[in-house]
XYZ file of C-alpha atoms in Angstrom:
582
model
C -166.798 115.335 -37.405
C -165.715 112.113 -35.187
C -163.891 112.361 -31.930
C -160.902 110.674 -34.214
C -160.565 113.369 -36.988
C -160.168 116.015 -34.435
C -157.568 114.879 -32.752
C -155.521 113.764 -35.878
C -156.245 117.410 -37.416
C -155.195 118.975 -33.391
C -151.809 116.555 -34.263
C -150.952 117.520 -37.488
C -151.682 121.311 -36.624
C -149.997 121.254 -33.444
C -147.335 124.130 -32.938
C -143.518 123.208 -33.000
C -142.340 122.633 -29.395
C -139.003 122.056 -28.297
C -137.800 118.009 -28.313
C -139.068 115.838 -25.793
C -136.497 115.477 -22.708
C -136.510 111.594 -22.058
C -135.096 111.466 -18.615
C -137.289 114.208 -17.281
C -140.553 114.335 -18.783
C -141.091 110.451 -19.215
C -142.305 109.835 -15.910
C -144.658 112.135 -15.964
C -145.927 111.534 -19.452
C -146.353 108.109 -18.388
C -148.685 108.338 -15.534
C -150.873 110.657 -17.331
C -151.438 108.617 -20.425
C -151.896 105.668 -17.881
C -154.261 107.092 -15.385
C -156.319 108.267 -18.729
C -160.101 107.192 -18.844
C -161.994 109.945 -20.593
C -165.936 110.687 -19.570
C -166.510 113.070 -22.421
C -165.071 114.494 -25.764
C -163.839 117.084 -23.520
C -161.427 115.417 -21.645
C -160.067 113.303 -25.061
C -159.786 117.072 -26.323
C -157.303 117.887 -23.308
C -155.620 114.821 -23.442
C -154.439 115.663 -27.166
C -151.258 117.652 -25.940
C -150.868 114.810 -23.877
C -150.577 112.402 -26.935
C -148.803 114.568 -29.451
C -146.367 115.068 -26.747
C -146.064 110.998 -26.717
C -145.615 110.635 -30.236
C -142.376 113.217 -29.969
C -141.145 110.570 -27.134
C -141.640 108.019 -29.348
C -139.852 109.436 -32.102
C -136.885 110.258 -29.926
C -136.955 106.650 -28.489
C -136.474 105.627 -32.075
C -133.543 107.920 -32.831
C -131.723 106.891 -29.619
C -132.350 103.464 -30.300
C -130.789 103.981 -34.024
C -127.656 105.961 -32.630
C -126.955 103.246 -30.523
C -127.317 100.583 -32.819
C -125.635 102.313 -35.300
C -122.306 102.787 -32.935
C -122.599 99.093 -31.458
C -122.292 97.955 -35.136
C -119.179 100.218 -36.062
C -117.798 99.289 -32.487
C -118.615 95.156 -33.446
C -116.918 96.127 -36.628
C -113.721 97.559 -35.066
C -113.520 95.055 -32.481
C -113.429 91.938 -35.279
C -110.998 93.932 -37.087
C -108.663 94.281 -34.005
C -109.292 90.843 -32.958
C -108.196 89.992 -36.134
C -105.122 91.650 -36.192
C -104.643 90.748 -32.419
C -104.961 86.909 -32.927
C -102.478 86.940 -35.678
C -99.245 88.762 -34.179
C -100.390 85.932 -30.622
C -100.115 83.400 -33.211
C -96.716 84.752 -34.866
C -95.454 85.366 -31.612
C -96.606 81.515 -30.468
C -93.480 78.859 -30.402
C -96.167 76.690 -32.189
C -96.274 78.942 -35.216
C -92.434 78.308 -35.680
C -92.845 74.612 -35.638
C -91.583 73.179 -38.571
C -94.240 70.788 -40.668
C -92.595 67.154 -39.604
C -92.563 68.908 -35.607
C -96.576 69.344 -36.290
C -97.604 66.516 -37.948
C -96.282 64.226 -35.226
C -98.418 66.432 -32.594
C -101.659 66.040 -34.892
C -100.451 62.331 -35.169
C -100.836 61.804 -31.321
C -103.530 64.268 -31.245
C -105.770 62.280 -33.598
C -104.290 58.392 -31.417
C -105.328 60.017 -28.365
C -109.090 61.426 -29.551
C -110.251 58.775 -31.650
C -113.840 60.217 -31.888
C -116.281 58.613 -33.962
C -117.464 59.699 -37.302
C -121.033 59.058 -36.255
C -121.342 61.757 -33.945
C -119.920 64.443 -36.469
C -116.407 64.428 -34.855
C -113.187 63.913 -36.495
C -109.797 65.155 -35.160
C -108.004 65.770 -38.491
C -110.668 67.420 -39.652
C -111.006 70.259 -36.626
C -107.395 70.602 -36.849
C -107.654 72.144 -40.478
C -109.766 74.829 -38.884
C -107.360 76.473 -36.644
C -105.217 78.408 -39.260
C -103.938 78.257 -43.008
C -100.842 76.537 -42.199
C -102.275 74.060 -39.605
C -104.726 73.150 -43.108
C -101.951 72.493 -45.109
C -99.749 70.482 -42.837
C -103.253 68.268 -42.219
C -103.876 67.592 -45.933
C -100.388 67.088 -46.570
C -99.861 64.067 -44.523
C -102.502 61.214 -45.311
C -101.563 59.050 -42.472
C -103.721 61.597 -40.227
C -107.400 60.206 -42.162
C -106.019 56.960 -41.979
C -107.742 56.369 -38.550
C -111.496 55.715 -38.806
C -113.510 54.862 -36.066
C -117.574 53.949 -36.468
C -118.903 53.888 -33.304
C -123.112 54.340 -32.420
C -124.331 57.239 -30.718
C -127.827 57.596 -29.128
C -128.043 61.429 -30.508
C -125.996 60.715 -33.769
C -128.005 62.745 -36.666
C -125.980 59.553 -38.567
C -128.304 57.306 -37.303
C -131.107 59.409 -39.676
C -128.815 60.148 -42.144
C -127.049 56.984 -43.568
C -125.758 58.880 -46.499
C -123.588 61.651 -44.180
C -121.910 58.578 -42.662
C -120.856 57.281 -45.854
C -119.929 60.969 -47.248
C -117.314 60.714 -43.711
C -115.875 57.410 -44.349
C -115.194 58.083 -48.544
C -113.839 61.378 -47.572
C -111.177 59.920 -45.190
C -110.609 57.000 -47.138
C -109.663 59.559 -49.992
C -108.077 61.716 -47.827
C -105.767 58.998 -46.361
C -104.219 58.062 -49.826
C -102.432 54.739 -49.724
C -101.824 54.937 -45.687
C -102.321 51.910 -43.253
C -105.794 51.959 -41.866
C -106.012 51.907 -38.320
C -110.215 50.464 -38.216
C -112.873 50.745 -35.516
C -115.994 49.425 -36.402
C -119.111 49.169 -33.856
C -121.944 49.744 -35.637
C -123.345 48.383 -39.068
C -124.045 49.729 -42.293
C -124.175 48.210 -45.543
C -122.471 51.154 -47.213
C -120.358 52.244 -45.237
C -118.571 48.701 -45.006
C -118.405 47.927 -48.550
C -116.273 50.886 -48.714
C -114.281 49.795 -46.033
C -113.693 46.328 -47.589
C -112.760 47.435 -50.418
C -109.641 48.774 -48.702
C -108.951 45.889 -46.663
C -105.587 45.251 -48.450
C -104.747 48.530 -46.197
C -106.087 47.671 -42.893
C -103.382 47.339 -40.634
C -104.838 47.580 -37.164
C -108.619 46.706 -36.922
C -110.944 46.319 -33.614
C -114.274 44.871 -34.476
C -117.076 43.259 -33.732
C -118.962 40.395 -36.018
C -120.590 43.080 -38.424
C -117.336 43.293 -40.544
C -117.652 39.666 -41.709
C -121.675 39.940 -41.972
C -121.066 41.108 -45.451
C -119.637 40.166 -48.402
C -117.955 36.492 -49.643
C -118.405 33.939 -47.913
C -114.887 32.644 -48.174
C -112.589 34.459 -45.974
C -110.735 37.235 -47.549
C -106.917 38.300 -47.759
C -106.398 40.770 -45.378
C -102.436 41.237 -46.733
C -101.027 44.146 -44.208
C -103.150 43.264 -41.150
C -100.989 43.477 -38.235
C -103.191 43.798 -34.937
C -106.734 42.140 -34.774
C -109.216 42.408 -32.003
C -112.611 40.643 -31.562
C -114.866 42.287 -29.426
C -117.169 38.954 -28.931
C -117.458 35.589 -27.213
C -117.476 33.625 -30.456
C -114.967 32.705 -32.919
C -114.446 33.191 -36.395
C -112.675 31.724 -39.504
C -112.724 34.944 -41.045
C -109.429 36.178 -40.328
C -107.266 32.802 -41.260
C -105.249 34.747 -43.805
C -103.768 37.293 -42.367
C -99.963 36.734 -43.698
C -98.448 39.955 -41.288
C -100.857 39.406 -38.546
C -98.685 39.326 -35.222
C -101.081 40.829 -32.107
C -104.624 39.051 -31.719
C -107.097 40.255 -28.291
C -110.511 38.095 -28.205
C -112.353 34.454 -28.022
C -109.795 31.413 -28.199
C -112.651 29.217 -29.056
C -113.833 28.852 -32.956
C -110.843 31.346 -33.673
C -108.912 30.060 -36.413
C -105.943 32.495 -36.867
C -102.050 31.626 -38.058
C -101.160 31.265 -34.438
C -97.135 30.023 -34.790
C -96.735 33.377 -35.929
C -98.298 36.041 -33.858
C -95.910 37.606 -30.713
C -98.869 38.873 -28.671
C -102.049 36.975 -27.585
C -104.834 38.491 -25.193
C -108.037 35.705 -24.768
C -109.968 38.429 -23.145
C -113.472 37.122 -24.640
C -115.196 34.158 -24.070
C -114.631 30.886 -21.837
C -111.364 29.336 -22.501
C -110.140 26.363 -20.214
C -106.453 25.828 -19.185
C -105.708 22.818 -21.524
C -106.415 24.987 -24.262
C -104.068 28.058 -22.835
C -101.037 24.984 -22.632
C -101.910 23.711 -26.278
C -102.020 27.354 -27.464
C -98.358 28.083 -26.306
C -96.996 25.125 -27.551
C -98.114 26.327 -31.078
C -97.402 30.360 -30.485
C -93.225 29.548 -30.570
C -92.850 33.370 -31.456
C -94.878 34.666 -28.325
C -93.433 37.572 -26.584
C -96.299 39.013 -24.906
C -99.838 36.546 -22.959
C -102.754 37.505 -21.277
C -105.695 35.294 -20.086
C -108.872 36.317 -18.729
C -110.969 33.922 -16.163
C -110.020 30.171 -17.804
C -111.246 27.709 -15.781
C -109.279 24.507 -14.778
C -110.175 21.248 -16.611
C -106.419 19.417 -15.644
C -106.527 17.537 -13.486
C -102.880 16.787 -11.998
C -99.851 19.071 -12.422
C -96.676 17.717 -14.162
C -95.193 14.651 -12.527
C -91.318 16.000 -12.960
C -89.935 19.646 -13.534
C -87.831 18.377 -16.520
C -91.220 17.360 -18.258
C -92.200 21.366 -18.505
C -91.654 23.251 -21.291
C -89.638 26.701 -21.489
C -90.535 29.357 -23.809
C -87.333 31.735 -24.442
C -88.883 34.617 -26.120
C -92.101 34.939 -23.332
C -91.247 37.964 -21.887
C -94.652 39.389 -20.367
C -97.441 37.808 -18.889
C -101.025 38.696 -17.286
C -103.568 36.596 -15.841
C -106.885 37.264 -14.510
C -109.030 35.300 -12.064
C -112.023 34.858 -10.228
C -112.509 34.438 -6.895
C -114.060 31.144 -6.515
C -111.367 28.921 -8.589
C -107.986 31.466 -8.710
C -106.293 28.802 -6.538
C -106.578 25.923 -8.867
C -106.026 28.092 -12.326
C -102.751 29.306 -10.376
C -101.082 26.079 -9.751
C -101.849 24.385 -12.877
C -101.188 27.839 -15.065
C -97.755 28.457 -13.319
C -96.870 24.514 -13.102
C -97.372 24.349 -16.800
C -94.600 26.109 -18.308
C -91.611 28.038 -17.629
C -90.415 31.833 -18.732
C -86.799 32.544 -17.969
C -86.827 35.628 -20.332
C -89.960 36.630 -18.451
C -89.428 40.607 -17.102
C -92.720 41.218 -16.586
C -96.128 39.349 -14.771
C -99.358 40.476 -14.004
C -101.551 38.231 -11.598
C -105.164 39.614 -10.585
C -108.117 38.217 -8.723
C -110.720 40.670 -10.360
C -112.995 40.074 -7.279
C -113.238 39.721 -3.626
C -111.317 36.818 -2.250
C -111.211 37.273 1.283
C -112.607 33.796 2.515
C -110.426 32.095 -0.178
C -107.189 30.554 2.365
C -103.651 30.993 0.715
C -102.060 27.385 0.447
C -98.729 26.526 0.999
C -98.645 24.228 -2.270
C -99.285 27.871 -4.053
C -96.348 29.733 -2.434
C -94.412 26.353 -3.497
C -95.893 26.558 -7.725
C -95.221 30.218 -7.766
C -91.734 30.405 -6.074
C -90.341 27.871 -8.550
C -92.045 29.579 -11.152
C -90.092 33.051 -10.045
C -86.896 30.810 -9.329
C -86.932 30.009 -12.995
C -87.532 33.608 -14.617
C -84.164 35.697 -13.039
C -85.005 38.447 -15.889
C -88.019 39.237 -14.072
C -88.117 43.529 -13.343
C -91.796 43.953 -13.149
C -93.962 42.288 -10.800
C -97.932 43.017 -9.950
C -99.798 41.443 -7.585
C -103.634 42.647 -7.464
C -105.927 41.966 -4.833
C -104.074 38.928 -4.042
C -104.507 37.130 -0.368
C -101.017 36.358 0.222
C -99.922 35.857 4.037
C -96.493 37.542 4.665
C -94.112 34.633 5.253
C -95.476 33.569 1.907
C -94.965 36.905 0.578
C -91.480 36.556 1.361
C -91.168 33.553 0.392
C -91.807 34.864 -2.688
C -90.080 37.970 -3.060
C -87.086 35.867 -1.830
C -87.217 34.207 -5.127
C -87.326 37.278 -7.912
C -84.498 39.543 -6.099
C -84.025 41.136 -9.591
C -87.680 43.311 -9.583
C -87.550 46.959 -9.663
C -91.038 47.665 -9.880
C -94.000 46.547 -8.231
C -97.584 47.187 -8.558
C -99.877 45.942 -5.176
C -103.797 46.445 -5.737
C -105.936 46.053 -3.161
C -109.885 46.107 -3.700
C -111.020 47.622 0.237
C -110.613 51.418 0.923
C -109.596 50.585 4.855
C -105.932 49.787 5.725
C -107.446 47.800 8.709
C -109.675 45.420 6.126
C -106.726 44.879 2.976
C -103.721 42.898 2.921
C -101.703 45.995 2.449
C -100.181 45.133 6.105
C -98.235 41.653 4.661
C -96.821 44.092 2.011
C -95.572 46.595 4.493
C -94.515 43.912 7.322
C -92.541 42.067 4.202
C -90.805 45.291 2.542
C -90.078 46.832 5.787
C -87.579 43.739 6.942
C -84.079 44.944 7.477
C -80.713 43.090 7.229
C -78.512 43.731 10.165
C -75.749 43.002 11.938
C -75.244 41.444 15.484
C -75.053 44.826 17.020
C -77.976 45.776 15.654
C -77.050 47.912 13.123
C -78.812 48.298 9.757
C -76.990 47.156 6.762
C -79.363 47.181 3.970
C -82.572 45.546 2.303
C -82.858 41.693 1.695
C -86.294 41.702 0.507
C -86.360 42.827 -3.188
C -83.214 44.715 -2.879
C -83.332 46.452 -6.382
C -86.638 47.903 -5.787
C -86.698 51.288 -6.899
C -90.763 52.003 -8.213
C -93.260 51.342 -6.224
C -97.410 51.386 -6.961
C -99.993 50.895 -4.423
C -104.225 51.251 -5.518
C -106.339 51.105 -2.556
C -106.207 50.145 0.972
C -104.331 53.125 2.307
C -107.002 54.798 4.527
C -106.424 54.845 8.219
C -107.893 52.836 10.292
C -111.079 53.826 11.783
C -111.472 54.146 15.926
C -112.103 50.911 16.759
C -115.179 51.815 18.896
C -116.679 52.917 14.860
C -117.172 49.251 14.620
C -120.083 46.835 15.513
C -118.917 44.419 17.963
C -116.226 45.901 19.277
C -114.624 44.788 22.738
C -111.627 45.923 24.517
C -111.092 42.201 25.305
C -110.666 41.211 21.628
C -107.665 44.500 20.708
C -104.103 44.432 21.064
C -102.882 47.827 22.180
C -99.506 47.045 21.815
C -99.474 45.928 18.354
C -98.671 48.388 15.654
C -99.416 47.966 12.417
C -97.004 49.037 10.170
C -97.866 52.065 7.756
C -97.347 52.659 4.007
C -95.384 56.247 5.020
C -93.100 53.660 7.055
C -92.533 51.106 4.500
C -91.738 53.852 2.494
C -89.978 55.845 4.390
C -87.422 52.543 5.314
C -87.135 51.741 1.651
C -86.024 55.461 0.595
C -83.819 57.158 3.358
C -80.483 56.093 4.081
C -79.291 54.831 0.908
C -82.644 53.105 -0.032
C -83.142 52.352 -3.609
C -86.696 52.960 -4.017
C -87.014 56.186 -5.837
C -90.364 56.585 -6.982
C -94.184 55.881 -5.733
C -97.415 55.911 -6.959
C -100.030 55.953 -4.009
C -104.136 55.790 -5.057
C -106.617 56.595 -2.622
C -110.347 55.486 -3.452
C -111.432 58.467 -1.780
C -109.472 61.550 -0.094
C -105.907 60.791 1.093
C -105.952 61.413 4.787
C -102.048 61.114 4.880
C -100.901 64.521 7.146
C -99.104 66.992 4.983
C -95.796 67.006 6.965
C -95.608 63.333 5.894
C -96.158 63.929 2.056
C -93.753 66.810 2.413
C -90.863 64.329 4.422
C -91.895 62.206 1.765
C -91.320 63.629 -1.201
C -88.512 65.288 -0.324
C -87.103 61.378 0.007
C -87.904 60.879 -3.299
C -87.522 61.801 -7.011
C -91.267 60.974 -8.124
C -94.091 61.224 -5.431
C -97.690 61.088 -6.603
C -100.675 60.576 -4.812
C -104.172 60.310 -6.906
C -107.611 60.704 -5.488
C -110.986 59.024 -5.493
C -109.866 56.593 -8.397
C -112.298 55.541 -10.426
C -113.745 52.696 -8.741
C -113.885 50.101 -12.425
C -110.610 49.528 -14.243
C -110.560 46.956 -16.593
C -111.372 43.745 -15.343
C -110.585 45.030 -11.818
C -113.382 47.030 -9.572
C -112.316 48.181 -6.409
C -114.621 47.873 -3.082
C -114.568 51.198 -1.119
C -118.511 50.407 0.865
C -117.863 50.163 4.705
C -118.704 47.735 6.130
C -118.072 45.962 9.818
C -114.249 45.272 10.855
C -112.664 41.821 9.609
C -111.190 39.344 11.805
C -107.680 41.024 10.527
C -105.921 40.979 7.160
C -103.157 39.112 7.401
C -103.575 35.058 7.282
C -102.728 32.475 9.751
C -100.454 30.434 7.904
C -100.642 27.936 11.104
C -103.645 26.562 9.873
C -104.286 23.186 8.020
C -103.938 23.611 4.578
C -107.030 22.111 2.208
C -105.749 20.089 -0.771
C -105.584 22.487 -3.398
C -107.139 20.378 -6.016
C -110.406 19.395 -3.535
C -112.472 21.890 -5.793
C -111.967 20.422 -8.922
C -114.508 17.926 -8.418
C -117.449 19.561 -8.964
C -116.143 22.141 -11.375
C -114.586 19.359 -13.587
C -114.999 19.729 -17.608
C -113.753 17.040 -19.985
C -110.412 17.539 -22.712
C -111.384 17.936 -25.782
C -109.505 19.122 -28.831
C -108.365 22.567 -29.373
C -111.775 23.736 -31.643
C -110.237 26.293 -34.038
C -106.528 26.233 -34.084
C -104.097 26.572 -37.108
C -100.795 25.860 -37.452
């Protein structure tokens, strides 16, 4: 008989003992059977007490296990029964679940504006808003204008990208979903299938932003697109494809090779592709109905302004206006842009040098185009000047002529109060009318000012000693350059009109708290962001440091270069206005 059948027979046959104790015969147990290395049959036949004793362990490691699981799983299953219960009487007790069906559709509305995800990366804001409760399911499927928003959009780890058919499944499901509703269209990537759906609903498109895949399919002869309304091209080229769009009234993209119905749109934005300035004056003369202009970079190709001010036109309804420039030419597209036309409904311009324009003098022939463009817009309430190298008697030469602004935006690209312009701004704002005695009577510069926003260049001023090539010989001790909490400070207390400020740092604000505090208790609306992010838009700000400046503010003592010297080299011939309709 083997060494084997013994001990399974000494097993089987072994008397009853009481039930293994786990906590206090374990340790024991375990050393033994560990420390176990038998020499002969005798010592496997004294080890078998040893092992029948394990096998009881065992077995009462198994029933412990199996109580326990058994009460976690009737615990689990009281728990989700209570949470169950519990989440329901939060939710009846929530003001939301008393919110009538109109009240919530208008939040999912802004819910769905705000979070337009893409359908290619499995997220659609509707459709996670049916999975909150019964009655936020209803309200959603109730209201079609919520699907009515589709935005198409490529995403590196999209399973869409694999999946062509899911993508389409999406888009028909919305589509369906959104009934006979407006369609409010993103598209950004391309798919046969997808977009053949999508055209044909075009009758319902009523806002669209896309890029040239939505006219790489289909006729070749530009479609009706009959409740368009707002059209953006996200590319440098131009297109025919659009030409009959009977409701179209808001167009962003290329000027060039875009033929749209342009006498009746209210808002144009070139923000793609090169446009020159002749083009930008032949475009308003056909947009009659134009409430709303913005121009990114056009270069100059006019070469003189208007002879006489009675040979400029006026456009009555122009109400808003933006431009943006570059650094190298923004003093030539400035005197022929604001010497071409005049805006005396105008309440609100926007005038931006995207990039750094620090060598780039301020002329005297600008301050002279711009004030008599100001003179000749009284309506004007918003003003915003961005990264713009104005000297202060210019400034106020300036302000001097739009007394009626009650907000105004100053950007300035540099982190350092020492290396903006910021100090013209506060020098100009900070001037006081008076009387004789000296006595302070009120505000002559922008007197209705009553918002103010300032975006970099509001960090102190570094020890000067921080800086390479510093010299005692080459600081004035006694000047004092005047400080944003002063401007504002002069502007608020005392019957001031300025009531609220906006103040961005690029990194930490280092204004002292006892100052904020003073401040804001000055005015109704203080706020003061942080470490802004350093791209908006067209605009990036400049926050490296970098060696002190010769100073920020300009000497307006100097000669002043004529202002059309650069044209020469920079020149481009007229030419007709390639792709406009009338």
């Amino acid at each position: 008989m083997s060494d084997s059948t013994l001990l399974t027979d000494s097993m089987q046959n072994a008397p009853h003992t009481q039930p293994f104790d786990l906590e206090t015969d374990v340790k024991s147990l375990r050393e033994k059977l560990a420390l176990f290395n038998p020499s002969s049959s005798a010592d496997c036949l004294a080890m078998r007490p040893n092992i029948h004793t394990a096998l009881e362990a065992l077995n009462s490691y198994t029933a412990e296990m199996d109580r326990i699981v058994a009460s976690y799983t009737k615990l689990a299953a009281e728990r989700t029964e209570l949470e169950k219960h519990y989440a329901r009487a939060v939710w009846l007790c929530s003001p939301l679940s008393r919110l009538v069906p109109d009240v919530l559709r208008e939040i999912f509305k802004h819910v769905t504006n705000t979070q337009q995800y893409s359908l290619e990366d499995h997220h659609s804001s509707p459709l996670r808003l049916t999975h909150v409760c019964r009655a936020w399911r209803s309200v959603a499927f109730a209201h079609t204008s919520l699907w009515a928003s589709i935005k198409l959009q490529e995403h590196e780890y999209s399973d869409f990208n694999d999946n062509e058919s899911g993508l389409e499944k999406a888009v028909k499901f919305h589509l369906e979903r959104s009934g006979s509703s407006p369609l409010t269209i993103f598209i950004g990537s391309d798919n046969y299938a997808v977009m053949s759906l999508l055209n044909a609903e075009r009758h319902r498109w009523r806002k669209c932003t896309t890029t040239a895949s939505v006219y790489r399919y289909g006729d070749k002869k530009p479609p009706r697109y009959a409740a368009l309304e707002e059209l953006e091209l996200r590319q440098r080229g131009g297109t025919v494809h659009f030409i009959d769009t009977p409701r179209l009234r808001s167009y962003s993209g290329p000027l060039d090779g875009t033929f749209l119905a342009w006498h009746q749109l209210t808002s144009v934005a070139i923000t793609y592709g090169e446009v020159q300035l002749s083009k930008i004056v032949e475009l308003l003369s056909y947009c009659v109905k134009l409430d709303s202009l913005r121009v990114d970079y056009p270069t100059n190709d006019i070469k003189s302004m208007p002879a006489a001010a009675d040979t400029i036109p006026a456009y009555p309804r122009l109400r808003k206006v933006r431009l943006v420039c570059g650094n190298l030419n923004f003093k030539s597209v400035l005197l022929v842009f604001f010497s071409s036309f005049t805006a005396p409904a105008l309440a609100s311009l926007d005038i931006c040098i995207s990039c750094e324009a620090g060598k780039s003098k301020w002329s005297q022939n600008l301050t002279k185009v711009l004030s008599k463009f100001l003179s000749h817009s009284p309506a004007l309430t918003a003003l915003a000047l961005k990264n713009m190298p104005i000297p202060v008697g210019s400034l106020r030469d300036l302000f001097a002529c739009a007394p009626a602004v009650e907000h105004l935006v100053w950007w300035e690209m540099q982190n350092g109060y020492n290396r903006s312009n910021l100090s013209a701004l506060c020098s100009t704002l900070h001037q006081l009318t008076s009387r004789g005695d000296g006595e302070e009577l009120g505000r002559d510069v922008l007197p209705r000012l009553t918002r103010l926003e300032i975006s970099g260049g509001l960090a102190k001023p570094r020890p000067l000693q921080h800086y390479p090539g510093y010299s005692r010989k080459n600081t004035d001790s006694s000047a004092e350059q005047p400080e944003p909490a002063k401007l504002i400070r002069s502007r608020a207390a005392d019957g001031g009109k300025l009531r609220h400020v906006v103040l961005e740092y690029l990194r930490e604000c280092d204004m002292d708290d006892d100052v904020r505090e003073e401040l804001r208790s000055l005015l109704e609306s203080f706020v003061v962001r942080e470490v802004v992010k350093k791209k908006r838009d067209v605009f990036q700000y400049d926050d490296s440091e970098s060696e002190m400046g010769s100073g920020s503010e300009m000497d307006e003592s100097e000669e002043y270069a004529d202002d059309f010297s650069y044209y020469g080299s920079h020149m481009e011939g007229f030419g007709g206005m390639g792709g406009m309709y009338y």
